[in-house]
GROMACS .gro file of C-alpha atoms in nm:
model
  380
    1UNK     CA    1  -1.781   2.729  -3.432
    2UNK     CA    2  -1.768   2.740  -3.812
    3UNK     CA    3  -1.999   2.632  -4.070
    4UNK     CA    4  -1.945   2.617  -4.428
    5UNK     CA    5  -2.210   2.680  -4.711
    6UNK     CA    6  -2.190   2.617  -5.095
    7UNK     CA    7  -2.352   2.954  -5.299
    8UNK     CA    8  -2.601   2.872  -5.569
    9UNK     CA    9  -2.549   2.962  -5.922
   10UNK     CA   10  -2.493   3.314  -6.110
   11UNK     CA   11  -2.733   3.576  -6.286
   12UNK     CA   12  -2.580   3.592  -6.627
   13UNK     CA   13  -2.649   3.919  -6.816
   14UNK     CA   14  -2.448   4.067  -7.131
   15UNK     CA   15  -2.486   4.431  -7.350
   16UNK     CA   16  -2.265   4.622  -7.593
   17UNK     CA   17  -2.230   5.006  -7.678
   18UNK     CA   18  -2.075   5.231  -7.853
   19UNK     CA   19  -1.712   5.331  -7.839
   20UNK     CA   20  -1.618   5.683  -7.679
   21UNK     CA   21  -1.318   5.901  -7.805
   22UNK     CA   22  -0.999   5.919  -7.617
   23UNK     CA   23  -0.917   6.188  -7.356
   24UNK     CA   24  -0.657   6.455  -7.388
   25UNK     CA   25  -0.342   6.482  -7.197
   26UNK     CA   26  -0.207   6.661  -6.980
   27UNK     CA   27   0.123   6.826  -6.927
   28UNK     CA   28   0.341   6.725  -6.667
   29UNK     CA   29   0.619   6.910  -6.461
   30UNK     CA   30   0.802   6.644  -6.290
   31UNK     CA   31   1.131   6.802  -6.310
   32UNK     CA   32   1.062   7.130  -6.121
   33UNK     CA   33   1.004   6.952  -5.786
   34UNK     CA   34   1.197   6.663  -5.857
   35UNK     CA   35   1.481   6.708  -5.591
   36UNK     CA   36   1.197   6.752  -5.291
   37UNK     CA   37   1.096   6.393  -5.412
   38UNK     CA   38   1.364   6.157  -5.328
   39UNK     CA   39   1.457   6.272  -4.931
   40UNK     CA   40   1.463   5.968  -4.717
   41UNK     CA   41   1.182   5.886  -4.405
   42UNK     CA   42   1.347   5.954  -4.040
   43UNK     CA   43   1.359   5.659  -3.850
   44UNK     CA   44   1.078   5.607  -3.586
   45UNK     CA   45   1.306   5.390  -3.358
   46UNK     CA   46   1.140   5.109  -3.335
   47UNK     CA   47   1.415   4.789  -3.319
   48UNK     CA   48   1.186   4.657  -3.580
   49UNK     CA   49   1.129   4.930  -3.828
   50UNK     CA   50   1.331   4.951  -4.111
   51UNK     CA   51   1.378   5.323  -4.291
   52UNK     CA   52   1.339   5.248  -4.662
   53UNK     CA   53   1.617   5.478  -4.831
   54UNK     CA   54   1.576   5.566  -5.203
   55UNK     CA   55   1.818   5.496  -5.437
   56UNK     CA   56   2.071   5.813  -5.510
   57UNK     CA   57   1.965   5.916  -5.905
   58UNK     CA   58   1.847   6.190  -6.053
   59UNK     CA   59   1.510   6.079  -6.134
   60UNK     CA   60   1.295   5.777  -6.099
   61UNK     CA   61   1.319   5.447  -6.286
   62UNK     CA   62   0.986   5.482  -6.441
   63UNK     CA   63   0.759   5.759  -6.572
   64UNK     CA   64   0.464   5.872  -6.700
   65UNK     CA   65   0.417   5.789  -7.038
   66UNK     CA   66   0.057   5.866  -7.090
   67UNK     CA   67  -0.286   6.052  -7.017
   68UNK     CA   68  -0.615   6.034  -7.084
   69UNK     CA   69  -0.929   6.182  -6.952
   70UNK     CA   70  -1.186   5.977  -6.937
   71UNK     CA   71  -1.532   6.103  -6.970
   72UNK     CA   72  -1.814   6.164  -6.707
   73UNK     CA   73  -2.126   6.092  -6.883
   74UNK     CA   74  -2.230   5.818  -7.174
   75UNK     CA   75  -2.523   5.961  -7.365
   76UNK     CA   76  -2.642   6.188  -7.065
   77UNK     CA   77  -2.571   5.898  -6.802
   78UNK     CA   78  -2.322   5.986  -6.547
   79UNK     CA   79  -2.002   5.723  -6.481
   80UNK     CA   80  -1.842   5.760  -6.136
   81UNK     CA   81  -1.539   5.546  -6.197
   82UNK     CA   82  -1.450   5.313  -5.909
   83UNK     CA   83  -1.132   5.093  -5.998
   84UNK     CA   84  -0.944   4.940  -6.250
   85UNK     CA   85  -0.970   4.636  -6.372
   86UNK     CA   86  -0.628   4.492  -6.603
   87UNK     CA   87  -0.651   4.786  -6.852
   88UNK     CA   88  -1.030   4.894  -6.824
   89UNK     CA   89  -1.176   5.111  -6.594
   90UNK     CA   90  -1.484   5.024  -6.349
   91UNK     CA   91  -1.727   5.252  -6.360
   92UNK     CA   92  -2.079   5.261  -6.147
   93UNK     CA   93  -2.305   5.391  -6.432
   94UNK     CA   94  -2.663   5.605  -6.374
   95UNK     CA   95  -2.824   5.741  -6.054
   96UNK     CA   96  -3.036   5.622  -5.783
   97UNK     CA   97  -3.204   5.275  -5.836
   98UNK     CA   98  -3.094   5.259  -6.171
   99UNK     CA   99  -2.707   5.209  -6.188
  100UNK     CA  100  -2.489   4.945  -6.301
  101UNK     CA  101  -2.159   4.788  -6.296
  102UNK     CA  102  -1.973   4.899  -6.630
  103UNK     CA  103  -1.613   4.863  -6.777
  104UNK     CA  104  -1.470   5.138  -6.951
  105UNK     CA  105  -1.178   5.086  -7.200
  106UNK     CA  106  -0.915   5.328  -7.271
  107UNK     CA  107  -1.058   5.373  -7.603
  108UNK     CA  108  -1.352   5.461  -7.416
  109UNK     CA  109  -1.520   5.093  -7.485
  110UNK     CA  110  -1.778   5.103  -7.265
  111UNK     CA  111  -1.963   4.725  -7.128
  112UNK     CA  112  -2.221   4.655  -6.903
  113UNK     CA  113  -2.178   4.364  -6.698
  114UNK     CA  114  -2.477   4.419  -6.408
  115UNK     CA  115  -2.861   4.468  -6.391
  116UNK     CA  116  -2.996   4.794  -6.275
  117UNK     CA  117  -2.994   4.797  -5.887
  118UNK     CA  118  -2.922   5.051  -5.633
  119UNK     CA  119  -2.529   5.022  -5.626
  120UNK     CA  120  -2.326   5.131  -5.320
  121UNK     CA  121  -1.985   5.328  -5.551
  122UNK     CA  122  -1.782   5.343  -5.248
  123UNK     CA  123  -1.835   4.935  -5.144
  124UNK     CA  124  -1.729   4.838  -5.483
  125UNK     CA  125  -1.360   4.634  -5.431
  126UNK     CA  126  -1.152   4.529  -5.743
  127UNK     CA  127  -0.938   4.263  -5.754
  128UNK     CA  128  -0.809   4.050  -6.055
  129UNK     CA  129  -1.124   3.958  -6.251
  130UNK     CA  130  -1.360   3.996  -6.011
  131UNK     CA  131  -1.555   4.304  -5.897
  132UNK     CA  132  -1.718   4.327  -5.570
  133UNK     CA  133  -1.946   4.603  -5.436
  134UNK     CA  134  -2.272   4.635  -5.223
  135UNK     CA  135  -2.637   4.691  -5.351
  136UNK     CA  136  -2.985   4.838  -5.187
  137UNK     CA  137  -3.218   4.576  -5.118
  138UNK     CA  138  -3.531   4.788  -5.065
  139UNK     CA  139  -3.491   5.065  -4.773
  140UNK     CA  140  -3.372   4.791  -4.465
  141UNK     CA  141  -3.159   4.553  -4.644
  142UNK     CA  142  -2.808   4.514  -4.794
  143UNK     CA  143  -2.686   4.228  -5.055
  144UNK     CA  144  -2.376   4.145  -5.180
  145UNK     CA  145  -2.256   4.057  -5.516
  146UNK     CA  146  -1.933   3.917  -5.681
  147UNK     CA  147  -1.923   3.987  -6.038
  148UNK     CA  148  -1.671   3.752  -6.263
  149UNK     CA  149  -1.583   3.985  -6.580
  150UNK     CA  150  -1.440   3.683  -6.734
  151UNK     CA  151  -1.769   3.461  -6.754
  152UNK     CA  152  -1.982   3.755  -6.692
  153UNK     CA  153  -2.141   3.586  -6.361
  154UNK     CA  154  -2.307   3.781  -6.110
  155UNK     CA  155  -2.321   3.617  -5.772
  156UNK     CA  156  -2.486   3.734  -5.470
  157UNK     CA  157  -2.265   3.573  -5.146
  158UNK     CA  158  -2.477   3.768  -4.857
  159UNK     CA  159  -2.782   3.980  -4.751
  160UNK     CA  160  -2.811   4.156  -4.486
  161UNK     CA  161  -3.012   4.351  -4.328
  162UNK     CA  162  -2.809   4.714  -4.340
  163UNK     CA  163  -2.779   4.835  -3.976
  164UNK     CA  164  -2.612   4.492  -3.877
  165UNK     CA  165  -2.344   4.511  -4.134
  166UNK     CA  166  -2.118   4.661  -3.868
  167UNK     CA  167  -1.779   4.751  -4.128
  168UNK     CA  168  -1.776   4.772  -4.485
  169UNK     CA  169  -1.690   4.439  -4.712
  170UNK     CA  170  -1.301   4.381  -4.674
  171UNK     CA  171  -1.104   4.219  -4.939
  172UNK     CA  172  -0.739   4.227  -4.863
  173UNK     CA  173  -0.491   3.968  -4.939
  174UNK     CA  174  -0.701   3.680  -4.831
  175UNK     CA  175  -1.081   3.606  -4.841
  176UNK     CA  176  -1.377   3.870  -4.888
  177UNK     CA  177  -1.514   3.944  -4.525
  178UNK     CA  178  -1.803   4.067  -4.407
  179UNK     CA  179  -1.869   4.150  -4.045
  180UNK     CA  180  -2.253   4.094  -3.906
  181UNK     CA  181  -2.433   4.124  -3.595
  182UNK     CA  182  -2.597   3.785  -3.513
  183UNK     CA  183  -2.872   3.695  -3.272
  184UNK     CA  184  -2.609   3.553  -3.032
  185UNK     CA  185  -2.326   3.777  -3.104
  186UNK     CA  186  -2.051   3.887  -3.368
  187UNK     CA  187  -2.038   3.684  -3.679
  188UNK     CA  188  -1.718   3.676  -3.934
  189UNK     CA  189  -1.834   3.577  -4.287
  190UNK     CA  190  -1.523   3.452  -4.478
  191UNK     CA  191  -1.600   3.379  -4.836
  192UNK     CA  192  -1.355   3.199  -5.064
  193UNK     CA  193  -1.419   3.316  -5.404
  194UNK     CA  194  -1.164   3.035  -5.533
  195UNK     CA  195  -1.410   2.775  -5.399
  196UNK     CA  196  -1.720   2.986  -5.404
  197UNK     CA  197  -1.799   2.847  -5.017
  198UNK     CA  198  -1.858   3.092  -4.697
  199UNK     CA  199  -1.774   3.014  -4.350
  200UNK     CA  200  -1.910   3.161  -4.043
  201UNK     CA  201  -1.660   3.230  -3.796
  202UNK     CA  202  -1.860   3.276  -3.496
  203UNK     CA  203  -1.619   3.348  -3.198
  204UNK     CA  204  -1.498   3.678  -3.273
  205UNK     CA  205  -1.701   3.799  -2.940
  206UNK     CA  206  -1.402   3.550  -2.811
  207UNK     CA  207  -1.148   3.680  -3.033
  208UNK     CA  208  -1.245   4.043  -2.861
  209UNK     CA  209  -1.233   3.929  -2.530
  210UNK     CA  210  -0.858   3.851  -2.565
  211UNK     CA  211  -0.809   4.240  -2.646
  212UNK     CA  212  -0.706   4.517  -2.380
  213UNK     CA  213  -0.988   4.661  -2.209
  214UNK     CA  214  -1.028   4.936  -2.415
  215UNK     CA  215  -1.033   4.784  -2.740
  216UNK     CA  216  -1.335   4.568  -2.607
  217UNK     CA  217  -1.539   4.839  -2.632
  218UNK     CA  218  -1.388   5.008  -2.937
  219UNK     CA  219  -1.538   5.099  -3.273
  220UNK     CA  220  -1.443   4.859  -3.590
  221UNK     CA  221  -1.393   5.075  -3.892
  222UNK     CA  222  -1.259   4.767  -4.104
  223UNK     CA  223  -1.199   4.402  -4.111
  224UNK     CA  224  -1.032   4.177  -4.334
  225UNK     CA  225  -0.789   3.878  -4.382
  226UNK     CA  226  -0.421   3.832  -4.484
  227UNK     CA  227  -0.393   3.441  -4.523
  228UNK     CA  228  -0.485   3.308  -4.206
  229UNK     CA  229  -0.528   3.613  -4.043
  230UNK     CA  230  -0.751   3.912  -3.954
  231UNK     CA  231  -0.713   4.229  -3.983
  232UNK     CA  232  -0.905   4.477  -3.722
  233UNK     CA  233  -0.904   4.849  -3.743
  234UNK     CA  234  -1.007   4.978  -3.445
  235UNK     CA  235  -1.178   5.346  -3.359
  236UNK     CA  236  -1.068   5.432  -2.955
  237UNK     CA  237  -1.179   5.791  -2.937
  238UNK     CA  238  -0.990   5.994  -3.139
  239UNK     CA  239  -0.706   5.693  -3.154
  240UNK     CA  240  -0.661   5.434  -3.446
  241UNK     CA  241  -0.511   5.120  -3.381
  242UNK     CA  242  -0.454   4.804  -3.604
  243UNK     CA  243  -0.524   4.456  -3.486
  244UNK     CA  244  -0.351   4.174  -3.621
  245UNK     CA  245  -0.533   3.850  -3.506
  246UNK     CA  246  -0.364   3.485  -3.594
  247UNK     CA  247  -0.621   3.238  -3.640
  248UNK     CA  248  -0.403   2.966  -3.607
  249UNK     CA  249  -0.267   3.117  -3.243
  250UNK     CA  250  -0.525   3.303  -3.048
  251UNK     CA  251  -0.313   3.314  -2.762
  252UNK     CA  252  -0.179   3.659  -2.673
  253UNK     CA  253   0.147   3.562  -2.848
  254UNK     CA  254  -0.108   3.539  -3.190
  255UNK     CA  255  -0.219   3.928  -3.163
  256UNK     CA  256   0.004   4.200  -3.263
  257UNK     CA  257  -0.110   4.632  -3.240
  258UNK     CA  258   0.017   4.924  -3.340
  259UNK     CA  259  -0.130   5.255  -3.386
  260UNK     CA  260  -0.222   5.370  -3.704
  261UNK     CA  261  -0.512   5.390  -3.944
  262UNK     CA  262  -0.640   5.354  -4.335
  263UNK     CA  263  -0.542   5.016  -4.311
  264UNK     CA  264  -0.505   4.803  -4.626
  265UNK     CA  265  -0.281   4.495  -4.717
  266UNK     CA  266  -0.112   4.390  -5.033
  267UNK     CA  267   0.156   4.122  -5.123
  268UNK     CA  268   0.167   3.983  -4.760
  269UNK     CA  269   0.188   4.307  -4.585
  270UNK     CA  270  -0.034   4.553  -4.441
  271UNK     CA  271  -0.013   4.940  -4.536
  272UNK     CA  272  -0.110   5.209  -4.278
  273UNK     CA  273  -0.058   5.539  -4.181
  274UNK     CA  274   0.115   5.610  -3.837
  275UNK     CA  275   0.147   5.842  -3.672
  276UNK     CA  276   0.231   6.242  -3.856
  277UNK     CA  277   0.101   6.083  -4.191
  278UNK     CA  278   0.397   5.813  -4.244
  279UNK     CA  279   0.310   5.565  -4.469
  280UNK     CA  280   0.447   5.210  -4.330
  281UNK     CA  281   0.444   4.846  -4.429
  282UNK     CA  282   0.449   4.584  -4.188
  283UNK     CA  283   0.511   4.229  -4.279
  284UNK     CA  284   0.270   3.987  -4.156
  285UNK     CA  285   0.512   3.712  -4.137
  286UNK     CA  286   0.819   3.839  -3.985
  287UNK     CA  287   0.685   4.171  -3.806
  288UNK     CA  288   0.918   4.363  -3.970
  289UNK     CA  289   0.778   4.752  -4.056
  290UNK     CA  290   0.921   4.986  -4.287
  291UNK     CA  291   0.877   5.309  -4.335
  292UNK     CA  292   0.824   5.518  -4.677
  293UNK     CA  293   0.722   5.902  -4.625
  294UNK     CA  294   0.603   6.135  -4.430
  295UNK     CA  295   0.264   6.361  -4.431
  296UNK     CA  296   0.072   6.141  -4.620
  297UNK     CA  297  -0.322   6.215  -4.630
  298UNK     CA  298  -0.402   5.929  -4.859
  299UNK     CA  299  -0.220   5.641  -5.063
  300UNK     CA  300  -0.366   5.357  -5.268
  301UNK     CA  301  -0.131   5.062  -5.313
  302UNK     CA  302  -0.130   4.757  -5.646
  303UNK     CA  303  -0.259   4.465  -5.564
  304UNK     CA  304   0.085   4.276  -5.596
  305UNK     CA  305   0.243   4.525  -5.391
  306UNK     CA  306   0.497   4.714  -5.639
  307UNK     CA  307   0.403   5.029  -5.636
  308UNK     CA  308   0.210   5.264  -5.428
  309UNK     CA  309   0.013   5.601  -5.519
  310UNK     CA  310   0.093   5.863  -5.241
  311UNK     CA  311  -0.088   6.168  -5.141
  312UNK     CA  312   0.067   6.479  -4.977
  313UNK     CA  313  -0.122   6.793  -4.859
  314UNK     CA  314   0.108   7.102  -4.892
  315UNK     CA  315  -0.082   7.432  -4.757
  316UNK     CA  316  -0.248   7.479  -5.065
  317UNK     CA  317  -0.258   7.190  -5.273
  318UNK     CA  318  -0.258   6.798  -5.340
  319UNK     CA  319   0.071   6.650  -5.447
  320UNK     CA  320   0.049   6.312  -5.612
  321UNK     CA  321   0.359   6.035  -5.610
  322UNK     CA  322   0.420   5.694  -5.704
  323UNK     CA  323   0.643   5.495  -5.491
  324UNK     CA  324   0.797   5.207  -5.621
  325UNK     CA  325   0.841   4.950  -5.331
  326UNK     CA  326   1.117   4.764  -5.369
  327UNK     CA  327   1.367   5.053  -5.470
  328UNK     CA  328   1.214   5.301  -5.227
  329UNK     CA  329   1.240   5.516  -5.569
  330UNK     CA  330   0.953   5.857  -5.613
  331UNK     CA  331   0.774   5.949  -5.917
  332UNK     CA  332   0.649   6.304  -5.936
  333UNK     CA  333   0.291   6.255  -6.112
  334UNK     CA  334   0.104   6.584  -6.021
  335UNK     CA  335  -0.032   6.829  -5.866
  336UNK     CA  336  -0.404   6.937  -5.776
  337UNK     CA  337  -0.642   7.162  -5.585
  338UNK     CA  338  -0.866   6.924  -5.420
  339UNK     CA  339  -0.857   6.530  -5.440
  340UNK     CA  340  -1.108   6.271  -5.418
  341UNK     CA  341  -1.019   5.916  -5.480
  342UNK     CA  342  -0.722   5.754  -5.614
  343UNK     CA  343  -0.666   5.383  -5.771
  344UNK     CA  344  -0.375   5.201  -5.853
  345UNK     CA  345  -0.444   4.860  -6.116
  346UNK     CA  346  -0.307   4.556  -5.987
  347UNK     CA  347   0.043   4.580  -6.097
  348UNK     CA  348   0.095   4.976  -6.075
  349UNK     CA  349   0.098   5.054  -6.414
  350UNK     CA  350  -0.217   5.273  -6.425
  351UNK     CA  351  -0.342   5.535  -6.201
  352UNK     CA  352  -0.659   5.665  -6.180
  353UNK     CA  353  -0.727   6.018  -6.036
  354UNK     CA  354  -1.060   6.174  -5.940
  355UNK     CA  355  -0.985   6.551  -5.912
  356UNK     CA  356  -1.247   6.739  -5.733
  357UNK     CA  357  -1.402   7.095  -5.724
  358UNK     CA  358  -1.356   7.316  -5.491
  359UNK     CA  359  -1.700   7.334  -5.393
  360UNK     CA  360  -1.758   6.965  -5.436
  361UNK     CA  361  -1.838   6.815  -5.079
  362UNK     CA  362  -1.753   6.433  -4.950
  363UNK     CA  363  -2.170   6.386  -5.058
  364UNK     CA  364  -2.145   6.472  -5.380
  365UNK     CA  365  -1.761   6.416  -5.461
  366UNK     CA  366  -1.860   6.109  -5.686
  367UNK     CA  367  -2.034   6.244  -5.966
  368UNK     CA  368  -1.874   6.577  -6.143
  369UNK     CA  369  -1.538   6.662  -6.133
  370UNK     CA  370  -1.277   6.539  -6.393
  371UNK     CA  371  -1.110   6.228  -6.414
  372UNK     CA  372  -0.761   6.111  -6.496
  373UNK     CA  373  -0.594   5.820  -6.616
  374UNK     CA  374  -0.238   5.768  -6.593
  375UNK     CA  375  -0.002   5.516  -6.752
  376UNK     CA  376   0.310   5.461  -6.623
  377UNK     CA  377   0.619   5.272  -6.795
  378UNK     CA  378   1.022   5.271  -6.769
  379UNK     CA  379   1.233   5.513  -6.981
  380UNK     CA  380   1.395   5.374  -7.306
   0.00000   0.00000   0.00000
């Protein structure tokens, strides 16, 4: 059963500050390690999979042509950055009930664009214009908000009380998704943000029923939709498998798994990590997976699906890579002690980097540290 409902209309609110100073850059040493970059993936031997093989050359097409460090704090108020956003940065500004959305230009520009409210940093999702992230609602209850940077709308599309949220918001290629426990079972919210309309999908109990035994039963880190299709991360003890469910065939013919996990999709495809760390595509409309390197502990991929940001833990240290996608080609970006979160803007041309201390746990990993911004261009 679904059931469609029209949202009301937006909280509207608008400030201006002060402009920061640039950050410093940072010295790169791309052509020491170069030659490690550009070995090919083995095959996994699938018939289906598809080894993407780079491009014989000496370096990569593109390169870094720029960095800046953008600052932590704005007149004693920490920023944990978040995202990009075209060629700002998103930024949750302040601590505890008092933060707020923020863009942060390059020039260090910085614009509020929310109220103060308890903001969740690692809900927020950006895509295009639009920012979406979580907020406290008082100590039971969870709401959700869509902010427009373009007519600086706030809406709220969903609250919730916070223990029957049962995955965190998922906006892949499709529709924003938000899975809840209802009084009679599993409930799918599906909100277009084109139309500004949410459906309740209501047989995903159903949907579940068609899975093996074992995924019945199984934990869902993630949901979210590609098209006319869902997405479903599953947690099976200390297994990760990916669920692709076609809404418009529910038959067993209409769901596809593999193993895998840190699921995300981008330009028709979903992005996962198998199994040893190897990063793989898999096209939801032909099946087709290919595969782009090994040992991978964390990747962030554009929103259009050019390029992706690549992690890979040595025995002492972070490297950090940008793959471009369609050549298979490696950029050698840098290298650091201990990551936190990395973010791609929607066409690959900027990377953000949250670099952590080594004392810095997974609790406090979003304040502190030192933050980097990369550009990255084609040679002349």
């Amino acid at each position: 059963m679904k059931k469609k409902l029209y949202l009301g209309a937006p909280v509207v609110e608008r400030e201006r500050n002060r402009k920061l100073p640039a950050g410093r850059a940072l010295a790169l040493v791309a052509a020491l390690v170069l030659g490690q970059l550009l070995s090919a993936c083995s095959a996994q031997g699938r018939s289906r999979t598809v080894v993407l093989e780079p491009r014989e050359s000496a370096q990569a097409p593109f390169e870094v042509v720029g960095v800046l460090q953008p600052e932590t704090e704005k007149e004693g108020v920490p920023l944990h950055y978040v995202g990009l956003l075209g060629e700002s940065l998103v930024a949750v500004s302040g601590l505890e009930k008092k933060q707020r959305i923020v863009l942060v230009g390059k020039s260090g520009y910085l614009r509020p664009y929310t109220e103060e409210m308890e903001i969740l940093p690692e809900s927020v999702v950006c895509r295009g214009e639009h920012v979406l992230f979580e907020a406290k609602n008082g100590e039971d209850r969870v709401d959700i908000f869509l902010l427009n940077t373009q007519d600086e709308s706030v809406r709220k599309i969903g609250s919730y009380l916070k223990d029957d949220l049962l995955a965190p918001i998922g906006w892949g290629d499709g529709d924003v998704s938000f899975l809840v426990q209802g009084i009679s079972g599993l409930v799918l919210n599906r909100y277009c943000v084109r139309e500004n309309t949410l459906e309740r999908i209501e047989q995903v109990d159903a949907l579940r029923g068609k899975f093996a035994q074992e995924r019945q039963n199984a934990t869902i880190k993630s949901v979210f939709f590609v098209g006319e299709k869902i997405v479903f991360e599953l947690e099976i003890g200390a297994e990760s498998q990916i669920v692709l469910v076609d809404l418009q065939d529910t038959a067993n013919t209409g769901i596809n798994v593999v193993q895998g996990s840190s699921a995300v999709s981008a330009g028709g495809k979903i992005y996962y990590l198998a199994e040893g760390g190897t990063l793989t595509s898999w096209d939801t409309s032909t099946g087709e997976k290919k595969e782009f390197r090994q040992s991978v502990s964390q990747f962030a991929v554009s929103s259009d699906g050019s390029r992706i940001a690549v992690v890979e833990k040595s025995e002492s240290a972070y490297m950090l890579y940008v793959l471009e996608v369609q050549t298979g080609q490696a950029l050698y970006v840098d290298i650091y002690q201990k990551l936190g979160e990395i973010y791609l803007s929607e066409d690959g041309s900027n990377l953000l980097v949250h670099s952590l201390q080594v004392e810095q746990t997974t609790q406090t990993a979003g304040y502190g540290g030192v933050y980097a911004l990369y550009e990255l261009g084609y040679e002349n």
